[in-house]
């Protein structure tokens, strides 16, 4: 008698095999590069650092390839990865929701006009759908400054004149940051609500997207969190405009591929998600770490706690109606990355907690790998440069090295490249971006942008992680969301270590091994260009030129322009 293997188990075995094959491919290519002429000490160190990065690179490639296959071959990719969603919620209008939902927006030192306008659009859409009575908007404030709090309260009071059901609560102390804010609300104010739509201050969701999430929750009573895919809101500044163009393509393929094998043990990203209140209150309450510090990156911990308790956490890999803002310039992007790095590195303390599922432990480890790769990539560069400078690279075959770099690049960016391929292969989707030619222009600009951004980001995270064990964290500060320019002096003060390191790499190679300098260009070149890159991608003039040319325009931006023209 043949033993039945559950579908999700088969998918995970296939994914694990693909992961192993892709990892072996990377290590085999690396060995072909370094083995000729014998292994030097620097080559051994470089190989070990590269081996440490290989699992994350393979993960990117596997998710991207599976995601692309589903996006191209399935008529409804979200339903292909989560069939329950197809049964639960059709795309068209459905019955009015039965469950009551609190729309929760956490705010702290925010510009309230930018927060309240998207909320108004959501409430208007729910009212037009005849569902407004089942939703209660809540603004949960952690603002501490008295002047900002007064302005916040005045803005909410004016908003309530048009939307009287809106409720507002401000805490005297922001204990536990956002996670503490939400849990305090659930303990004290969520009576009468079954569900919570969790939004950030820069989130925006359409009524159709929210109603679909509610219908899914009503159809599956074991579903605790339903996380929708999130894309960037139309951006005026060059930096977020280019960043989110590529992020959107990559996340669509990544999330689709990941949902295929993770199934009911999926991720939670902290916002643009619908949460069932009762199990969340019971299982997702966060204690402090052994040293007394709060858990910073709360979302994935909350998800794995619900996995362990037998509840479903699912990702709906669909873009429609779910948006967020992105950092307006490189300094804010770097600061956000370091907040996330500090939070994800705390997961080392949580990996061996009792009751964790294997998938929960893997997801925490995956979150660690996302940032742990940064110092390893810097280690690969340092080892390669010192190896070349001491004569150890003379026997390295140029063809094998080019193949290694090309394959690694393709695998690392496989989700984004898969998303780009999907758009180019589907004319209807490309039309939403203004056609294939317009989309190709945006993709080319974004890839050039990423080639300069990623070395700066990796080196910055590597420096931060090197300081972190010695108290180098920065806490969880309020975020600047406003587009602005960055002066040359400010950029130089922020990025001089990055620039100096890049110049040091080129200087050493030009002195000791001139022929190897070109190979360092993909990484070290971005570091040398860090200051002008920072200034130009924040420049109002450059940003205006990109907007006028509609370079890297998203469907939402083009839709807004069309609506304005009409």
XYZ file of C-alpha atoms in Angstrom:
566
model
C 0.000 0.000 0.000
C 1.457 3.325 -1.043
C 1.713 5.966 1.647
C -0.041 9.207 0.781
C 2.233 12.257 0.852
C 0.392 15.545 1.403
C 0.557 17.995 -1.493
C 2.349 20.659 0.545
C 4.968 18.104 1.610
C 5.616 17.130 -2.014
C 6.003 20.782 -2.919
C 8.479 21.349 -0.114
C 10.524 18.317 -1.120
C 10.673 19.587 -4.712
C 11.681 23.028 -3.484
C 14.360 21.606 -1.162
C 15.831 19.549 -4.021
C 15.892 22.602 -6.283
C 17.558 24.596 -3.504
C 20.275 21.967 -3.105
C 20.930 21.781 -6.847
C 21.216 25.565 -7.167
C 23.528 25.741 -4.165
C 25.698 22.963 -5.606
C 25.854 24.808 -8.930
C 27.223 27.917 -7.232
C 29.792 26.043 -5.181
C 30.907 23.998 -8.187
C 31.485 27.134 -10.247
C 33.343 28.773 -7.363
C 35.608 25.745 -7.008
C 36.395 25.838 -10.746
C 37.465 29.462 -10.352
C 39.648 28.993 -7.284
C 41.110 25.486 -7.602
C 43.482 25.985 -10.590
C 47.028 26.508 -9.378
C 46.206 25.280 -5.873
C 44.223 26.921 -3.098
C 45.729 29.954 -1.387
C 44.640 30.958 2.106
C 42.724 33.906 0.651
C 40.915 31.618 -1.786
C 39.873 29.297 1.028
C 38.527 32.271 3.008
C 36.749 33.654 -0.052
C 35.212 30.264 -0.836
C 33.900 29.906 2.726
C 32.361 33.385 2.633
C 30.824 32.662 -0.767
C 29.447 29.354 0.527
C 27.730 31.297 3.300
C 25.920 33.453 0.740
C 24.928 30.539 -1.510
C 21.769 29.424 0.365
C 20.184 32.871 0.096
C 21.134 33.177 -3.579
C 19.657 29.727 -4.263
C 16.509 30.691 -2.362
C 16.099 33.760 -4.587
C 16.532 31.691 -7.737
C 14.186 28.899 -6.648
C 11.391 31.245 -5.609
C 11.810 33.306 -8.771
C 11.762 30.330 -11.152
C 8.772 28.658 -9.511
C 6.983 31.987 -9.328
C 7.587 32.693 -13.022
C 6.276 29.266 -14.019
C 3.079 29.813 -12.032
C 2.610 33.367 -13.279
C 2.895 32.284 -16.912
C 1.144 28.906 -16.821
C -1.729 29.463 -14.424
C -4.836 31.488 -15.337
C -5.087 32.570 -11.686
C -1.712 32.304 -9.883
C -3.058 33.227 -6.395
C -5.605 30.422 -6.623
C -2.937 28.061 -7.979
C -0.839 28.433 -4.851
C -3.777 28.669 -2.415
C -6.862 26.891 -3.810
C -8.901 27.838 -0.733
C -8.785 31.451 -1.882
C -10.487 30.532 -5.161
C -13.330 28.882 -3.277
C -13.582 31.650 -0.702
C -13.565 34.909 -2.600
C -14.299 35.544 -6.243
C -12.866 38.682 -7.780
C -16.258 40.236 -8.411
C -18.705 41.640 -5.894
C -19.662 39.147 -3.220
C -22.065 39.130 -0.282
C -21.784 41.798 2.393
C -19.302 40.864 5.145
C -20.675 39.265 8.297
C -17.661 39.794 10.556
C -16.832 43.160 12.083
C -13.418 44.584 11.198
C -11.325 47.238 12.918
C -9.209 49.228 10.445
C -6.114 49.913 12.551
C -3.484 52.489 11.564
C -0.474 52.945 13.853
C 0.931 56.486 13.775
C 3.897 58.206 15.379
C 4.982 61.743 14.495
C 3.260 61.522 11.104
C 2.100 64.173 8.655
C -1.595 63.499 9.134
C -2.773 64.685 5.739
C -0.808 61.882 4.110
C -2.280 59.353 6.570
C -5.926 60.408 6.423
C -6.349 60.848 2.658
C -5.884 57.115 1.832
C -8.110 56.187 4.772
C -10.835 58.460 3.414
C -10.597 56.764 0.015
C -10.911 53.343 1.627
C -13.920 54.370 3.728
C -15.615 55.936 0.711
C -15.079 52.730 -1.250
C -16.513 50.582 1.550
C -19.527 52.886 1.783
C -20.077 52.647 -1.990
C -20.000 48.842 -1.653
C -22.622 48.980 1.109
C -20.200 47.534 3.666
C -19.215 50.587 5.750
C -21.240 49.446 8.759
C -18.981 46.408 9.291
C -15.761 48.475 9.531
C -14.525 50.753 12.320
C -11.437 52.896 11.647
C -8.981 53.316 14.536
C -5.951 55.609 14.679
C -3.505 54.342 17.310
C -0.982 57.018 18.195
C 2.414 56.663 19.837
C 3.272 60.341 19.320
C 5.013 61.728 22.410
C 5.813 65.316 21.441
C 3.023 67.601 22.836
C 2.992 69.965 19.847
C 2.847 67.124 17.313
C 0.191 65.383 19.395
C -1.967 68.535 19.418
C -1.700 68.862 15.640
C -2.517 65.175 15.283
C -5.619 65.467 17.462
C -6.824 68.527 15.537
C -6.419 66.689 12.221
C -8.361 63.679 13.519
C -11.111 65.925 14.877
C -11.521 67.557 11.475
C -11.522 64.145 9.791
C -14.286 62.900 12.102
C -16.598 65.617 10.856
C -16.814 63.697 7.591
C -16.187 60.206 9.017
C -17.762 60.197 12.494
C -17.162 56.479 13.101
C -13.393 57.112 13.248
C -11.831 56.511 16.663
C -8.542 57.763 18.036
C -6.375 56.698 20.968
C -2.969 58.018 22.002
C -0.739 56.218 24.509
C 1.256 58.020 27.142
C 4.273 55.747 26.486
C 5.137 53.702 23.405
C 5.906 50.507 25.325
C 6.708 47.649 22.954
C 6.623 49.983 19.942
C 4.091 49.051 17.251
C 3.494 45.498 18.520
C 2.782 46.822 22.008
C 0.495 49.500 20.597
C -1.585 46.961 18.704
C -1.797 44.462 21.549
C -2.887 47.172 23.997
C -5.613 48.165 21.551
C -6.776 44.557 21.208
C -6.877 44.124 24.980
C -8.789 47.332 25.725
C -10.694 48.579 22.705
C -11.385 45.822 20.161
C -14.597 44.507 21.674
C -17.220 43.814 19.025
C -14.646 43.296 16.258
C -13.699 39.883 14.913
C -10.988 40.987 12.499
C -8.308 43.666 12.318
C -7.018 45.212 9.109
C -3.487 46.290 10.039
C -2.165 49.289 8.091
C 0.955 51.389 8.409
C 0.877 55.168 8.243
C 1.945 55.032 4.581
C -0.330 52.125 3.604
C -3.211 52.330 1.166
C -5.735 49.621 0.302
C -8.771 49.620 -1.937
C -12.200 48.583 -0.732
C -12.274 45.710 -3.244
C -8.998 44.301 -1.907
C -10.142 44.575 1.712
C -13.522 42.961 1.028
C -11.805 40.059 -0.698
C -9.585 39.486 2.328
C -12.625 39.557 4.636
C -14.456 37.052 2.435
C -11.462 34.708 2.653
C -11.444 34.967 6.429
C -15.166 34.231 6.582
C -14.735 31.180 4.367
C -11.855 29.631 6.354
C -12.235 29.802 10.117
C -8.709 28.475 10.724
C -7.118 31.386 8.858
C -5.464 33.724 11.366
C -3.544 36.103 9.072
C -4.048 36.786 5.382
C -1.181 38.895 4.057
C -1.644 40.594 0.690
C 1.213 41.482 -1.614
C 2.229 45.151 -1.312
C 3.488 47.452 -4.074
C 4.829 50.994 -3.972
C 2.534 54.000 -4.167
C 3.206 56.405 -7.066
C 6.380 58.276 -6.102
C 7.574 61.726 -7.094
C 11.229 61.309 -6.048
C 13.703 59.414 -8.236
C 14.943 57.055 -5.520
C 11.640 55.399 -4.549
C 10.425 55.568 -8.134
C 13.279 53.401 -9.400
C 13.527 51.213 -6.312
C 9.889 50.177 -6.215
C 9.711 49.521 -9.959
C 12.090 46.590 -9.497
C 10.809 45.640 -6.062
C 7.319 45.245 -7.472
C 8.445 42.821 -10.189
C 10.591 40.841 -7.766
C 8.022 40.550 -4.996
C 5.320 39.300 -7.355
C 7.445 36.369 -8.509
C 9.028 35.768 -5.073
C 5.718 35.740 -3.190
C 4.034 33.510 -5.759
C 6.870 30.980 -5.677
C 7.158 31.090 -1.898
C 3.414 30.671 -1.342
C 3.475 27.556 -3.534
C 5.686 25.662 -1.079
C 4.965 27.389 2.229
C 1.199 27.021 1.947
C -0.597 27.660 5.241
C 2.627 28.534 7.078
C 3.312 31.744 5.245
C 4.794 35.131 6.190
C 3.382 38.238 7.827
C 4.948 41.572 6.911
C 3.302 43.712 9.574
C 0.809 45.678 7.482
C -1.662 45.445 4.594
C -2.871 42.229 6.190
C -6.112 41.007 7.756
C -5.860 39.390 11.192
C -8.311 37.291 13.199
C -8.277 38.998 16.566
C -8.973 36.147 19.004
C -6.082 33.809 18.062
C -3.741 36.756 17.561
C -4.395 38.014 21.104
C -3.967 34.529 22.502
C -0.821 33.410 20.688
C 1.010 36.442 19.261
C 1.687 38.303 22.499
C 5.405 39.085 22.595
C 7.546 38.890 25.695
C 10.864 40.681 26.049
C 14.128 38.984 25.138
C 16.365 37.477 27.863
C 18.270 40.766 28.159
C 15.031 42.671 28.737
C 14.934 44.380 25.319
C 11.731 44.334 23.235
C 11.400 42.316 20.049
C 11.779 44.845 17.232
C 10.819 42.897 14.089
C 7.603 41.577 15.540
C 5.673 40.502 12.443
C 7.395 37.253 11.530
C 7.567 36.214 15.198
C 3.816 36.681 15.446
C 3.350 34.551 12.340
C 5.448 31.638 13.589
C 3.673 31.727 16.963
C 0.374 31.253 15.133
C 1.890 28.451 12.998
C 2.922 26.672 16.194
C -0.589 27.008 17.612
C -2.101 25.334 14.542
C -3.474 28.443 12.843
C -3.039 29.282 9.169
C -0.993 32.250 7.979
C -1.294 32.724 4.223
C 0.026 35.120 1.613
C -2.194 36.310 -1.218
C 0.365 37.084 -3.969
C -1.761 39.649 -5.754
C -0.920 43.322 -6.247
C -4.308 44.892 -6.881
C -5.374 47.444 -4.313
C -2.513 47.104 -1.814
C 0.143 49.828 -1.670
C 2.723 51.414 0.629
C 5.170 54.303 0.580
C 8.902 53.729 0.222
C 11.838 55.730 1.649
C 12.241 59.003 -0.263
C 16.043 58.942 -0.506
C 19.109 56.792 0.169
C 19.675 57.978 3.780
C 16.145 56.939 4.807
C 16.481 53.670 2.915
C 19.707 52.867 4.751
C 18.185 53.766 8.106
C 15.205 51.485 7.458
C 17.523 48.645 6.445
C 19.442 48.968 9.701
C 16.246 48.941 11.766
C 15.270 45.721 10.039
C 18.763 44.288 10.477
C 18.714 44.995 14.212
C 15.317 43.314 14.501
C 16.161 40.275 12.388
C 19.405 39.608 14.243
C 17.350 39.224 17.427
C 15.903 36.057 15.905
C 19.033 34.154 16.959
C 17.514 34.178 20.467
C 14.227 32.705 19.226
C 15.330 29.845 16.961
C 15.277 27.222 19.725
C 12.093 28.230 21.457
C 9.937 25.187 22.335
C 6.882 24.512 20.203
C 8.237 26.020 16.980
C 7.342 24.299 13.727
C 10.116 23.446 11.293
C 8.722 26.026 8.857
C 8.616 28.653 11.596
C 12.261 28.062 12.449
C 13.177 28.193 8.760
C 11.390 31.508 8.292
C 13.283 33.079 11.189
C 16.535 31.683 9.804
C 15.630 33.008 6.334
C 15.117 36.476 7.854
C 18.582 36.254 9.417
C 20.162 35.154 6.127
C 18.692 38.209 4.410
C 21.125 40.409 6.361
C 23.889 37.966 7.259
C 24.862 37.813 3.594
C 26.065 41.438 3.667
C 29.276 40.901 5.696
C 29.883 37.642 3.825
C 29.783 39.424 0.453
C 32.196 42.037 1.777
C 34.374 39.137 2.944
C 34.313 37.643 -0.569
C 35.467 40.976 -2.013
C 38.224 41.466 0.563
C 39.538 37.928 0.105
C 39.462 38.233 -3.693
C 41.271 41.581 -3.673
C 43.982 40.414 -1.273
C 44.378 37.191 -3.214
C 44.886 39.134 -6.457
C 47.210 41.644 -4.780
C 49.450 38.852 -3.438
C 49.635 37.066 -6.789
C 47.220 34.290 -5.959
C 44.816 35.087 -8.766
C 47.220 34.513 -11.638
C 45.838 31.043 -12.381
C 42.163 32.015 -12.159
C 40.481 31.184 -15.513
C 38.733 34.308 -16.839
C 35.934 32.330 -18.483
C 35.046 30.466 -15.311
C 35.140 33.683 -13.312
C 32.817 35.411 -15.788
C 30.458 32.424 -15.639
C 30.455 32.501 -11.828
C 29.678 36.218 -11.723
C 26.979 35.934 -14.386
C 25.251 32.920 -12.844
C 25.396 34.411 -9.349
C 23.959 37.705 -10.589
C 21.173 35.938 -12.468
C 20.274 33.761 -9.489
C 20.395 36.582 -6.970
C 18.081 38.741 -9.055
C 15.964 35.870 -10.383
C 12.720 37.094 -8.737
C 13.056 40.544 -10.303
C 14.123 39.174 -13.695
C 11.227 36.714 -13.565
C 8.806 39.547 -12.849
C 10.215 41.524 -15.764
C 9.930 38.487 -18.043
C 6.301 37.977 -17.050
C 5.370 41.537 -18.017
C 7.202 41.333 -21.341
C 5.570 37.998 -22.195
C 2.044 39.175 -21.333
C 0.939 42.050 -23.605
C -2.068 42.963 -21.459
C 0.148 43.376 -18.409
C 2.760 45.351 -20.346
C 0.007 47.689 -21.578
C -0.650 48.731 -17.981
C 2.930 50.090 -17.921
C 2.512 51.983 -21.196
C 3.616 49.116 -23.453
C 6.665 46.893 -23.778
C 9.043 49.639 -24.862
C 8.147 51.904 -21.947
C 8.478 48.949 -19.583
C 11.893 47.980 -20.994
C 13.130 51.549 -20.486
C 12.016 51.422 -16.859
C 13.553 47.993 -16.295
C 16.895 49.079 -17.786
C 16.959 52.218 -15.623
C 16.088 50.197 -12.537
C 18.809 47.600 -13.164
C 21.392 50.384 -13.498
C 20.025 51.928 -10.300
C 20.296 48.598 -8.467
C 23.878 48.075 -9.678
C 24.825 51.257 -7.815
C 22.517 50.825 -4.824
C 23.283 47.263 -3.762
C 27.028 47.670 -3.066
C 26.284 50.690 -0.849
C 23.489 48.857 0.937
C 25.541 45.690 1.485
C 28.565 47.556 2.805
C 26.374 49.658 5.078
C 24.706 46.585 6.570
C 28.072 44.870 6.973
C 29.421 47.837 8.987
C 26.290 47.887 11.119
C 26.362 44.157 11.871
C 30.044 44.421 12.813
C 29.121 47.071 15.412
C 25.904 45.456 16.622
C 27.426 42.989 19.159
C 29.146 45.961 20.814
C 25.998 48.011 21.323
C 25.947 49.641 17.900
C 22.171 49.380 17.371
C 20.044 52.419 16.685
C 16.656 51.505 18.166
C 13.357 52.068 16.399
C 13.152 55.766 15.592
C 10.326 57.573 13.765
C 10.680 57.566 9.998
C 11.004 60.462 7.572
C 8.564 59.837 4.712
C 8.820 63.214 2.947
C 10.625 63.537 -0.384
C 13.575 65.910 -0.136
C 16.915 66.656 -1.694
C 20.230 65.584 -0.145
C 23.154 68.006 -0.144
C 26.644 66.999 -1.225
C 28.052 67.662 2.239
C 25.382 65.559 3.954
C 25.946 62.723 1.494
C 29.726 62.860 1.994
C 29.379 62.785 5.795
C 27.119 59.744 5.568
C 28.954 57.818 2.863
C 32.651 58.593 3.304
C 33.423 55.087 4.699
C 31.787 53.469 1.679
C 33.649 55.720 -0.752
C 36.981 55.263 1.027
C 36.627 51.486 1.016
C 35.833 51.450 -2.712
C 38.791 53.702 -3.498
C 41.018 51.484 -1.351
C 39.976 48.407 -3.329
C 40.755 50.046 -6.668
C 43.938 51.642 -5.381
C 45.332 48.347 -4.105
C 44.446 46.494 -7.292
C 45.817 49.168 -9.616
C 49.070 49.123 -7.652
C 49.485 45.350 -7.232
C 47.306 43.658 -9.884
C 46.003 46.101 -12.520
C 44.430 43.353 -14.585
C 42.081 42.452 -11.717
C 40.695 45.965 -11.220
C 37.983 45.514 -13.836
C 36.620 42.452 -12.026
C 36.080 44.553 -8.892
C 34.000 47.128 -10.754
C 30.536 45.591 -10.131
C 30.932 45.944 -6.357
C 33.596 48.536 -5.658
C 32.381 50.832 -8.440
C 29.086 51.360 -6.661
C 30.936 52.305 -3.478
C 33.084 54.898 -5.259
C 29.948 56.415 -6.804
C 27.986 56.407 -3.518
C 27.966 60.159 -2.878
C 26.851 61.315 -6.345
C 24.372 58.435 -6.476
C 22.823 59.598 -3.206
C 22.598 63.228 -4.303
C 21.283 62.599 -7.818
C 18.582 60.076 -6.847
C 17.239 62.606 -4.318
C 17.541 65.601 -6.642
C 14.225 67.384 -7.326
C 15.475 68.217 -10.819
C 16.348 64.616 -11.685
C 13.079 63.438 -10.147
C 11.086 65.903 -12.246
C 12.821 64.733 -15.431
C 11.950 61.098 -14.671
C 8.324 62.016 -14.028
C 8.055 64.013 -17.242
C 9.547 61.119 -19.208
C 7.334 58.675 -17.288
C 10.418 56.542 -16.773
C 9.713 53.622 -14.403
C 6.061 54.671 -14.138
C 3.771 52.174 -12.415
C 0.233 51.280 -13.540
C -1.175 53.321 -10.634
C 0.751 56.423 -11.707
C -0.328 56.043 -15.315
C -3.903 55.478 -14.183
C -3.813 58.667 -12.112
C -2.448 60.622 -15.086
C -5.185 59.235 -17.335
C -7.873 60.100 -14.799
C -6.520 63.645 -14.463
C -6.494 64.078 -18.250
C -10.115 62.988 -18.479
